[in-house]
Amino acid sequence: MKNIVWENLSFGYTKTNHNVRCYYKDGKWGEIEVSSSENIPIHIAATCLHYGQEAFEGLKVFTGKDGKIRTFRWQENHKRMVNSAQGIMMPEIPADIFWEACKKVVELNKEFVPPYGTGASFYLRPLIIGTGPQIGVRPANEYLFLLFGTPVGPYFKEGFKPVNIQIVRDSDRAAPLGMGTYKVGGNYAASLVAGDKVHKNGYAAALYLDAKEKKYIDECGPANFFGIKNNTYITPKSSSILPSITNKSLITLAEDMGLKVERRQVPVEELPSFEECGACGTAAVISPIGSIVDGEKEYVYSKDGNAGPISIKLYEKLVGTQNGDVEDIHNWVSIIE
Ligand code: PLP
Ligand code: COI
């Protein structure tokens, strides 16, 4: 067992034993290869370095009370990775390679998979990069699919405690007909300046508005946004946000709980009417939003430093399903071993 204090982990990188790689050459994917190196040799003219031909995913692995190791909806991550790859003209990664890679990385790094009850999980990071050289702006003819894992704690240091966030009005993360629905590295590069600014202002994350009209909520840093009022779960519909698997799951769980669900444009003016708000994603899980600041205005959702009752119920159902405490009625969980 490694000398890791699981409870103290933040969302950071810890070196593990092995990662896996699979190369695409001459129009086909090769065999999965295991590596103990944290480095990759790369051509100086690789398209990922110059033209951002890169897509990634993020999914978590959990240990249950029963000791079993579970993944959550990996098929959805695979589907989204295929979609992201298509969006930047990279080859599709077959589902069997994706799943074998997930299993192998878990099996080879078992001592890094946090035990039940620690609040930590094992985060899998698959990526595809264009490795073939091009100097013209064209897709590469060679690719690398890489998957590594690392134990992580909460994305926001507050964990399941409300965070304060700030609306950004002087930059956009993604354009309406751009790349926002794909999980490609360029979107995250595009968010760094705004992210740094809001952090320096003392906020946990940037809340982006739609790029065209600046009227509607888009998403919240590396997470989707939801608001709750009148027994209704409301989440933005937008052509420039990432289709979050966590949000999709919360929609189903909200319906199971008897809430109404609305996926539609959410005008900024609606913010004061919400009873609860949250940011959701694999890394963020549910991060309750304590307040949203927009210039001089502030909308407060938590006065006592705790999440609201519906967010708590959603969180318990989601996390319980992921670690096996709650019955997996939707068949979302795959047991690795
Ligand atoms: N939005 C962005 C920009 C993200 O990076 C993520 C993280 O994956 C999400 C939303 C949440 O998506 P998911 O729930 O699939 O992790
Ligand atoms: C995830 O939630 O898995 C993400 O990919 C967010 C990440 C950018 C930190």
Tab-separated table of C-alpha atoms and ligand atoms in Angstrom:
chain	number	residue	atom	x	y	z
A	1	MET	CA	0.000	0.000	0.000
A	2	LYS	CA	1.356	3.418	-0.925
A	3	ASN	CA	1.932	6.091	1.650
A	4	ILE	CA	-1.034	8.212	0.593
A	5	VAL	CA	-3.396	9.910	3.015
A	6	TRP	CA	-6.506	9.406	0.896
A	7	GLU	CA	-8.615	11.866	2.878
A	8	ASN	CA	-6.109	14.666	2.171
A	9	LEU	CA	-5.957	14.210	-1.586
A	10	SER	CA	-6.943	17.146	-3.754
A	11	PHE	CA	-7.659	16.966	-7.480
A	12	GLY	CA	-4.010	16.657	-8.495
A	13	TYR	CA	-1.598	14.316	-10.237
A	14	THR	CA	0.064	11.488	-8.344
A	15	LYS	CA	2.502	9.216	-10.145
A	16	THR	CA	1.297	5.630	-10.486
A	17	ASN	CA	2.951	2.456	-11.759
A	18	HIS	CA	1.733	2.028	-15.297
A	19	ASN	CA	-0.224	3.629	-18.116
A	20	VAL	CA	-1.349	2.147	-21.429
A	21	ARG	CA	-0.899	3.273	-24.999
A	22	CYS	CA	-2.297	2.292	-28.374
A	23	TYR	CA	-0.981	3.626	-31.681
A	24	TYR	CA	-2.940	4.379	-34.851
A	25	LYS	CA	-0.908	3.896	-38.004
A	26	ASP	CA	-1.698	3.029	-41.633
A	27	GLY	CA	-5.403	3.466	-40.963
A	28	LYS	CA	-5.705	1.102	-37.994
A	29	TRP	CA	-5.261	0.858	-34.244
A	30	GLY	CA	-2.567	-1.495	-32.918
A	31	GLU	CA	-2.420	-3.523	-29.709
A	32	ILE	CA	-2.642	-2.022	-26.217
A	33	GLU	CA	0.868	-1.566	-24.801
A	34	VAL	CA	1.727	-1.130	-21.126
A	35	SER	CA	4.281	1.498	-20.129
A	36	SER	CA	5.893	2.482	-16.851
A	37	SER	CA	7.140	5.771	-18.278
A	38	GLU	CA	5.394	9.073	-17.639
A	39	ASN	CA	6.818	10.479	-20.868
A	40	ILE	CA	6.076	10.132	-24.545
A	41	PRO	CA	8.578	10.699	-27.328
A	42	ILE	CA	6.931	12.983	-29.835
A	43	HIS	CA	7.671	14.375	-33.292
A	44	ILE	CA	8.450	18.086	-33.282
A	45	ALA	CA	5.826	18.663	-35.993
A	46	ALA	CA	3.071	16.539	-34.374
A	47	THR	CA	-0.342	18.129	-34.996
A	48	CYS	CA	-1.280	18.011	-31.294
A	49	LEU	CA	1.602	20.348	-30.501
A	50	HIS	CA	0.917	22.914	-33.197
A	51	TYR	CA	-2.734	22.770	-34.077
A	52	GLY	CA	-4.325	21.378	-30.944
A	53	GLN	CA	-5.401	18.051	-32.426
A	54	GLU	CA	-6.156	16.522	-29.015
A	55	ALA	CA	-9.241	15.209	-27.228
A	56	PHE	CA	-9.533	13.791	-23.729
A	57	GLU	CA	-11.963	12.238	-21.285
A	58	GLY	CA	-12.294	11.907	-17.550
A	59	LEU	CA	-14.008	9.135	-15.598
A	60	LYS	CA	-13.746	7.835	-12.080
A	61	VAL	CA	-13.323	4.436	-10.460
A	62	PHE	CA	-14.682	3.768	-6.964
A	63	THR	CA	-14.137	1.090	-4.356
A	64	GLY	CA	-17.341	-0.137	-2.699
A	65	LYS	CA	-18.007	-1.312	0.844
A	66	ASP	CA	-17.896	-4.807	-0.672
A	67	GLY	CA	-14.345	-4.170	-1.958
A	68	LYS	CA	-15.477	-4.246	-5.602
A	69	ILE	CA	-14.052	-1.660	-7.975
A	70	ARG	CA	-16.655	0.097	-10.105
A	71	THR	CA	-16.679	2.512	-13.046
A	72	PHE	CA	-19.602	4.771	-13.804
A	73	ARG	CA	-21.095	4.981	-17.344
A	74	TRP	CA	-17.801	4.458	-19.176
A	75	GLN	CA	-19.763	3.821	-22.361
A	76	GLU	CA	-20.890	7.459	-22.283
A	77	ASN	CA	-17.309	8.654	-21.966
A	78	HIS	CA	-16.370	6.450	-24.884
A	79	LYS	CA	-19.220	7.824	-26.998
A	80	ARG	CA	-18.236	11.392	-26.185
A	81	MET	CA	-14.595	10.683	-27.005
A	82	VAL	CA	-15.635	9.347	-30.417
A	83	ASN	CA	-17.678	12.497	-30.955
A	84	SER	CA	-14.804	14.754	-29.868
A	85	ALA	CA	-12.425	12.859	-32.164
A	86	GLN	CA	-14.786	13.322	-35.106
A	87	GLY	CA	-15.020	17.033	-34.292
A	88	ILE	CA	-11.309	17.504	-34.901
A	89	MET	CA	-10.825	14.836	-37.583
A	90	MET	CA	-9.183	12.139	-35.500
A	91	PRO	CA	-9.962	8.408	-35.830
A	92	GLU	CA	-12.583	6.840	-33.561
A	93	ILE	CA	-11.254	4.764	-30.711
A	94	PRO	CA	-13.119	1.418	-30.666
A	95	ALA	CA	-15.141	0.697	-27.498
A	96	ASP	CA	-13.254	-2.535	-26.789
A	97	ILE	CA	-9.862	-0.785	-26.790
A	98	PHE	CA	-11.250	2.006	-24.580
A	99	TRP	CA	-12.682	-0.456	-22.051
A	100	GLU	CA	-9.644	-2.782	-22.075
A	101	ALA	CA	-7.440	0.247	-21.430
A	102	CYS	CA	-9.609	1.345	-18.464
A	103	LYS	CA	-9.519	-2.135	-16.942
A	104	LYS	CA	-5.795	-2.588	-17.495
A	105	VAL	CA	-4.871	0.736	-15.907
A	106	VAL	CA	-6.966	-0.103	-12.849
A	107	GLU	CA	-5.563	-3.637	-12.565
A	108	LEU	CA	-1.973	-2.437	-12.890
A	109	ASN	CA	-2.389	0.357	-10.341
A	110	LYS	CA	-4.651	-1.239	-7.747
A	111	GLU	CA	-2.660	0.089	-4.825
A	112	PHE	CA	-3.555	3.601	-5.978
A	113	VAL	CA	-7.323	3.009	-6.042
A	114	PRO	CA	-8.610	4.729	-2.881
A	115	PRO	CA	-10.509	2.555	-0.393
A	116	TYR	CA	-14.213	2.936	0.372
A	117	GLY	CA	-15.202	5.760	2.661
A	118	THR	CA	-12.234	8.042	2.057
A	119	GLY	CA	-14.012	10.465	-0.263
A	120	ALA	CA	-11.265	9.874	-2.824
A	121	SER	CA	-11.477	8.025	-6.140
A	122	PHE	CA	-9.235	6.861	-8.962
A	123	TYR	CA	-9.502	9.209	-11.931
A	124	LEU	CA	-8.951	7.793	-15.412
A	125	ARG	CA	-7.712	10.171	-18.067
A	126	PRO	CA	-7.904	8.848	-21.639
A	127	LEU	CA	-6.579	11.055	-24.444
A	128	ILE	CA	-6.031	10.908	-28.178
A	129	ILE	CA	-3.384	13.069	-29.785
A	130	GLY	CA	-2.312	13.649	-33.364
A	131	THR	CA	1.304	12.454	-33.454
A	132	GLY	CA	1.972	12.481	-37.191
A	133	PRO	CA	3.887	15.490	-38.545
A	134	GLN	CA	2.133	18.203	-40.570
A	135	ILE	CA	3.137	21.755	-41.120
A	136	GLY	CA	0.074	22.677	-43.144
A	137	VAL	CA	-3.164	22.820	-41.180
A	138	ARG	CA	-4.355	19.276	-41.841
A	139	PRO	CA	-5.164	16.244	-39.706
A	140	ALA	CA	-2.263	13.958	-38.819
A	141	ASN	CA	-1.971	10.499	-40.302
A	142	GLU	CA	-0.803	8.941	-37.010
A	143	TYR	CA	-2.338	9.065	-33.522
A	144	LEU	CA	-1.715	7.924	-30.001
A	145	PHE	CA	-4.453	6.852	-27.588
A	146	LEU	CA	-3.116	7.029	-24.051
A	147	LEU	CA	-4.813	6.242	-20.758
A	148	PHE	CA	-3.436	6.866	-17.293
A	149	GLY	CA	-4.961	6.990	-13.853
A	150	THR	CA	-4.311	8.958	-10.696
A	151	PRO	CA	-5.952	9.013	-7.254
A	152	VAL	CA	-7.899	12.223	-6.646
A	153	GLY	CA	-9.875	14.038	-4.012
A	154	PRO	CA	-12.449	16.791	-4.551
A	155	TYR	CA	-12.004	19.196	-7.480
A	156	PHE	CA	-13.062	22.157	-5.373
A	157	LYS	CA	-11.256	22.237	-2.045
A	158	GLU	CA	-14.608	22.886	-0.356
A	159	GLY	CA	-15.741	19.353	-1.351
A	160	PHE	CA	-19.517	19.106	-0.923
A	161	LYS	CA	-19.731	22.586	0.568
A	162	PRO	CA	-21.058	25.614	-1.304
A	163	VAL	CA	-18.591	27.556	-3.453
A	164	ASN	CA	-18.821	31.144	-4.614
A	165	ILE	CA	-18.523	31.748	-8.317
A	166	GLN	CA	-18.292	34.750	-10.623
A	167	ILE	CA	-19.889	35.455	-13.987
A	168	VAL	CA	-17.332	36.403	-16.640
A	169	ARG	CA	-18.465	38.983	-19.149
A	170	ASP	CA	-15.184	39.840	-20.849
A	171	SER	CA	-14.290	36.484	-22.376
A	172	ASP	CA	-15.845	33.399	-23.915
A	173	ARG	CA	-14.787	29.817	-23.588
A	174	ALA	CA	-16.445	28.521	-26.742
A	175	ALA	CA	-18.426	29.904	-29.686
A	176	PRO	CA	-22.008	28.841	-30.489
A	177	LEU	CA	-20.919	26.936	-33.596
A	178	GLY	CA	-17.436	26.186	-32.267
A	179	MET	CA	-15.874	23.417	-30.243
A	180	GLY	CA	-17.693	23.723	-26.899
A	181	THR	CA	-19.520	20.402	-27.205
A	182	TYR	CA	-16.222	18.562	-27.745
A	183	LYS	CA	-13.800	17.734	-24.968
A	184	VAL	CA	-10.747	19.145	-26.729
A	185	GLY	CA	-7.738	20.730	-25.073
A	186	GLY	CA	-8.150	24.085	-26.836
A	187	ASN	CA	-11.341	24.818	-24.896
A	188	TYR	CA	-9.435	24.519	-21.643
A	189	ALA	CA	-6.586	26.720	-22.894
A	190	ALA	CA	-9.298	29.245	-23.797
A	191	SER	CA	-10.543	29.200	-20.204
A	192	LEU	CA	-7.225	29.760	-18.407
A	193	VAL	CA	-7.127	33.561	-18.345
A	194	ALA	CA	-10.724	33.882	-17.131
A	195	GLY	CA	-10.145	31.083	-14.598
A	196	ASP	CA	-7.053	32.808	-13.247
A	197	LYS	CA	-8.880	36.109	-12.987
A	198	VAL	CA	-11.821	34.730	-11.005
A	199	HIS	CA	-9.491	32.771	-8.715
A	200	LYS	CA	-7.515	35.946	-8.022
A	201	ASN	CA	-10.829	37.651	-7.250
A	202	GLY	CA	-11.423	34.942	-4.644
A	203	TYR	CA	-13.974	32.787	-6.491
A	204	ALA	CA	-13.870	29.038	-7.061
A	205	ALA	CA	-14.941	29.081	-10.718
A	206	ALA	CA	-16.014	31.185	-13.671
A	207	LEU	CA	-19.611	31.060	-14.812
A	208	TYR	CA	-19.725	31.520	-18.593
A	209	LEU	CA	-22.588	33.085	-20.506
A	210	ASP	CA	-23.619	32.307	-24.067
A	211	ALA	CA	-21.063	33.903	-26.389
A	212	LYS	CA	-23.556	35.396	-28.837
A	213	GLU	CA	-25.943	37.413	-26.676
A	214	LYS	CA	-24.452	37.222	-23.180
A	215	LYS	CA	-27.980	36.625	-21.933
A	216	TYR	CA	-28.030	32.970	-20.961
A	217	ILE	CA	-26.050	30.721	-18.605
A	218	ASP	CA	-23.649	28.384	-20.393
A	219	GLU	CA	-21.548	26.430	-17.917
A	220	CYS	CA	-19.436	26.726	-14.860
A	221	GLY	CA	-15.681	26.191	-15.334
A	222	PRO	CA	-15.185	22.448	-15.904
A	223	ALA	CA	-18.760	21.606	-14.940
A	224	ASN	CA	-22.365	22.046	-16.109
A	225	PHE	CA	-24.766	24.320	-14.234
A	226	PHE	CA	-28.138	23.466	-12.695
A	227	GLY	CA	-30.662	25.436	-10.710
A	228	ILE	CA	-33.588	24.194	-8.651
A	229	LYS	CA	-36.904	25.898	-7.961
A	230	ASN	CA	-40.539	24.862	-7.569
A	231	ASN	CA	-39.555	21.193	-7.424
A	232	THR	CA	-37.937	21.537	-10.875
A	233	TYR	CA	-34.373	20.751	-11.979
A	234	ILE	CA	-33.373	23.324	-14.594
A	235	THR	CA	-30.202	23.098	-16.671
A	236	PRO	CA	-29.007	25.110	-19.683
A	237	LYS	CA	-29.487	23.942	-23.229
A	238	SER	CA	-26.681	25.436	-25.291
A	239	SER	CA	-24.688	24.575	-28.397
A	240	SER	CA	-21.433	25.592	-26.738
A	241	ILE	CA	-21.346	23.503	-23.554
A	242	LEU	CA	-20.003	20.029	-22.911
A	243	PRO	CA	-22.762	17.402	-22.669
A	244	SER	CA	-22.008	16.351	-19.096
A	245	ILE	CA	-22.536	12.712	-18.165
A	246	THR	CA	-22.999	13.733	-14.532
A	247	ASN	CA	-25.714	16.206	-15.535
A	248	LYS	CA	-27.411	13.574	-17.700
A	249	SER	CA	-27.375	11.248	-14.683
A	250	LEU	CA	-28.713	13.924	-12.316
A	251	ILE	CA	-31.568	14.586	-14.739
A	252	THR	CA	-32.553	10.919	-14.471
A	253	LEU	CA	-32.115	10.879	-10.681
A	254	ALA	CA	-34.169	14.086	-10.374
A	255	GLU	CA	-36.967	12.452	-12.370
A	256	ASP	CA	-36.719	9.367	-10.159
A	257	MET	CA	-37.186	11.679	-7.162
A	258	GLY	CA	-40.352	13.143	-8.688
A	259	LEU	CA	-38.854	16.467	-9.778
A	260	LYS	CA	-39.756	18.058	-13.081
A	261	VAL	CA	-36.825	18.598	-15.420
A	262	GLU	CA	-36.318	21.487	-17.822
A	263	ARG	CA	-33.407	21.637	-20.247
A	264	ARG	CA	-33.672	25.042	-21.837
A	265	GLN	CA	-32.039	28.433	-22.115
A	266	VAL	CA	-31.560	29.894	-18.645
A	267	PRO	CA	-31.540	33.716	-18.698
A	268	VAL	CA	-29.234	35.485	-16.240
A	269	GLU	CA	-32.316	37.329	-14.903
A	270	GLU	CA	-33.656	34.004	-13.683
A	271	LEU	CA	-30.741	33.483	-11.273
A	272	PRO	CA	-32.348	35.259	-8.282
A	273	SER	CA	-35.355	32.936	-8.470
A	274	PHE	CA	-33.439	29.695	-7.867
A	275	GLU	CA	-33.691	28.042	-4.470
A	276	GLU	CA	-30.531	25.991	-5.007
A	277	CYS	CA	-27.786	25.992	-7.641
A	278	GLY	CA	-24.959	23.638	-8.361
A	279	ALA	CA	-22.076	22.803	-10.674
A	280	CYS	CA	-21.814	19.182	-11.749
A	281	GLY	CA	-19.192	17.058	-13.442
A	282	THR	CA	-17.009	14.006	-12.963
A	283	ALA	CA	-14.315	15.976	-11.149
A	284	ALA	CA	-16.722	18.389	-9.440
A	285	VAL	CA	-19.366	15.695	-8.646
A	286	ILE	CA	-21.982	18.149	-7.332
A	287	SER	CA	-20.508	21.343	-6.094
A	288	PRO	CA	-23.266	23.352	-4.454
A	289	ILE	CA	-23.126	27.037	-5.382
A	290	GLY	CA	-23.263	29.338	-2.368
A	291	SER	CA	-23.385	32.569	-4.323
A	292	ILE	CA	-23.039	33.954	-7.827
A	293	VAL	CA	-21.482	37.376	-8.323
A	294	ASP	CA	-22.221	39.355	-11.490
A	295	GLY	CA	-20.464	42.729	-11.375
A	296	GLU	CA	-22.054	44.563	-8.457
A	297	LYS	CA	-24.872	42.043	-8.066
A	298	GLU	CA	-24.754	38.983	-5.840
A	299	TYR	CA	-27.226	36.117	-5.676
A	300	VAL	CA	-26.973	34.054	-2.512
A	301	TYR	CA	-28.130	30.425	-2.323
A	302	SER	CA	-26.589	29.273	0.936
A	303	LYS	CA	-26.502	31.367	4.062
A	304	ASP	CA	-25.492	28.595	6.485
A	305	GLY	CA	-22.579	27.111	4.495
A	306	ASN	CA	-24.508	23.977	3.594
A	307	ALA	CA	-26.001	22.546	0.413
A	308	GLY	CA	-29.762	22.678	-0.106
A	309	PRO	CA	-31.996	19.632	0.544
A	310	ILE	CA	-32.499	18.611	-3.094
A	311	SER	CA	-28.803	18.943	-3.918
A	312	ILE	CA	-28.039	16.738	-0.893
A	313	LYS	CA	-30.480	14.056	-2.061
A	314	LEU	CA	-29.120	14.143	-5.616
A	315	TYR	CA	-25.556	13.933	-4.322
A	316	GLU	CA	-26.328	10.965	-2.085
A	317	LYS	CA	-28.059	9.083	-4.913
A	318	LEU	CA	-25.286	9.808	-7.392
A	319	VAL	CA	-22.340	8.988	-5.141
A	320	GLY	CA	-24.211	6.030	-3.619
A	321	THR	CA	-24.807	4.557	-7.074
A	322	GLN	CA	-21.169	5.107	-8.011
A	323	ASN	CA	-19.761	3.303	-4.998
A	324	GLY	CA	-22.421	0.606	-4.742
A	325	ASP	CA	-24.275	1.808	-1.628
A	326	VAL	CA	-27.407	2.545	-3.670
A	327	GLU	CA	-28.946	-0.009	-6.029
A	328	ASP	CA	-27.842	0.593	-9.603
A	329	ILE	CA	-31.348	0.620	-11.091
A	330	HIS	CA	-30.242	2.226	-14.368
A	331	ASN	CA	-27.355	-0.127	-15.091
A	332	TRP	CA	-24.792	2.644	-14.972
A	333	VAL	CA	-22.087	0.767	-13.130
A	334	SER	CA	-19.556	-1.724	-14.513
A	335	ILE	CA	-17.579	-3.801	-12.090
A	336	ILE	CA	-13.898	-4.047	-12.954
A	337	GLU	CA	-13.209	-6.617	-10.285
B	1	PLP	N1	-18.183	20.909	-18.706
B	1	PLP	C1	-16.869	20.917	-18.911
B	1	PLP	C2	-16.273	22.059	-19.635
B	1	PLP	C3	-16.076	19.860	-18.439
B	1	PLP	O1	-14.754	19.864	-18.624
B	1	PLP	C4	-16.679	18.804	-17.758
B	1	PLP	C5	-15.878	17.673	-17.285
B	1	PLP	O2	-15.823	16.640	-17.851
B	1	PLP	C6	-18.062	18.838	-17.566
B	1	PLP	C7	-18.790	19.912	-18.039
B	1	PLP	C8	-18.765	17.727	-16.857
B	1	PLP	O3	-18.883	16.597	-17.677
B	1	PLP	P1	-18.941	15.156	-17.036
B	1	PLP	O4	-20.074	15.163	-16.091
B	1	PLP	O5	-19.187	14.252	-18.189
B	1	PLP	O6	-17.642	14.910	-16.384
B	2	COI	C1	-13.789	16.005	-15.487
B	2	COI	O1	-14.673	16.389	-14.727
B	2	COI	O2	-13.536	14.821	-15.674
B	2	COI	C2	-13.003	16.936	-16.239
B	2	COI	O3	-12.515	16.567	-17.259
B	2	COI	C3	-12.747	18.229	-15.688
B	2	COI	C4	-11.300	18.524	-15.806
B	2	COI	C5	-11.062	19.509	-16.880
B	2	COI	C6	-10.701	18.887	-14.512
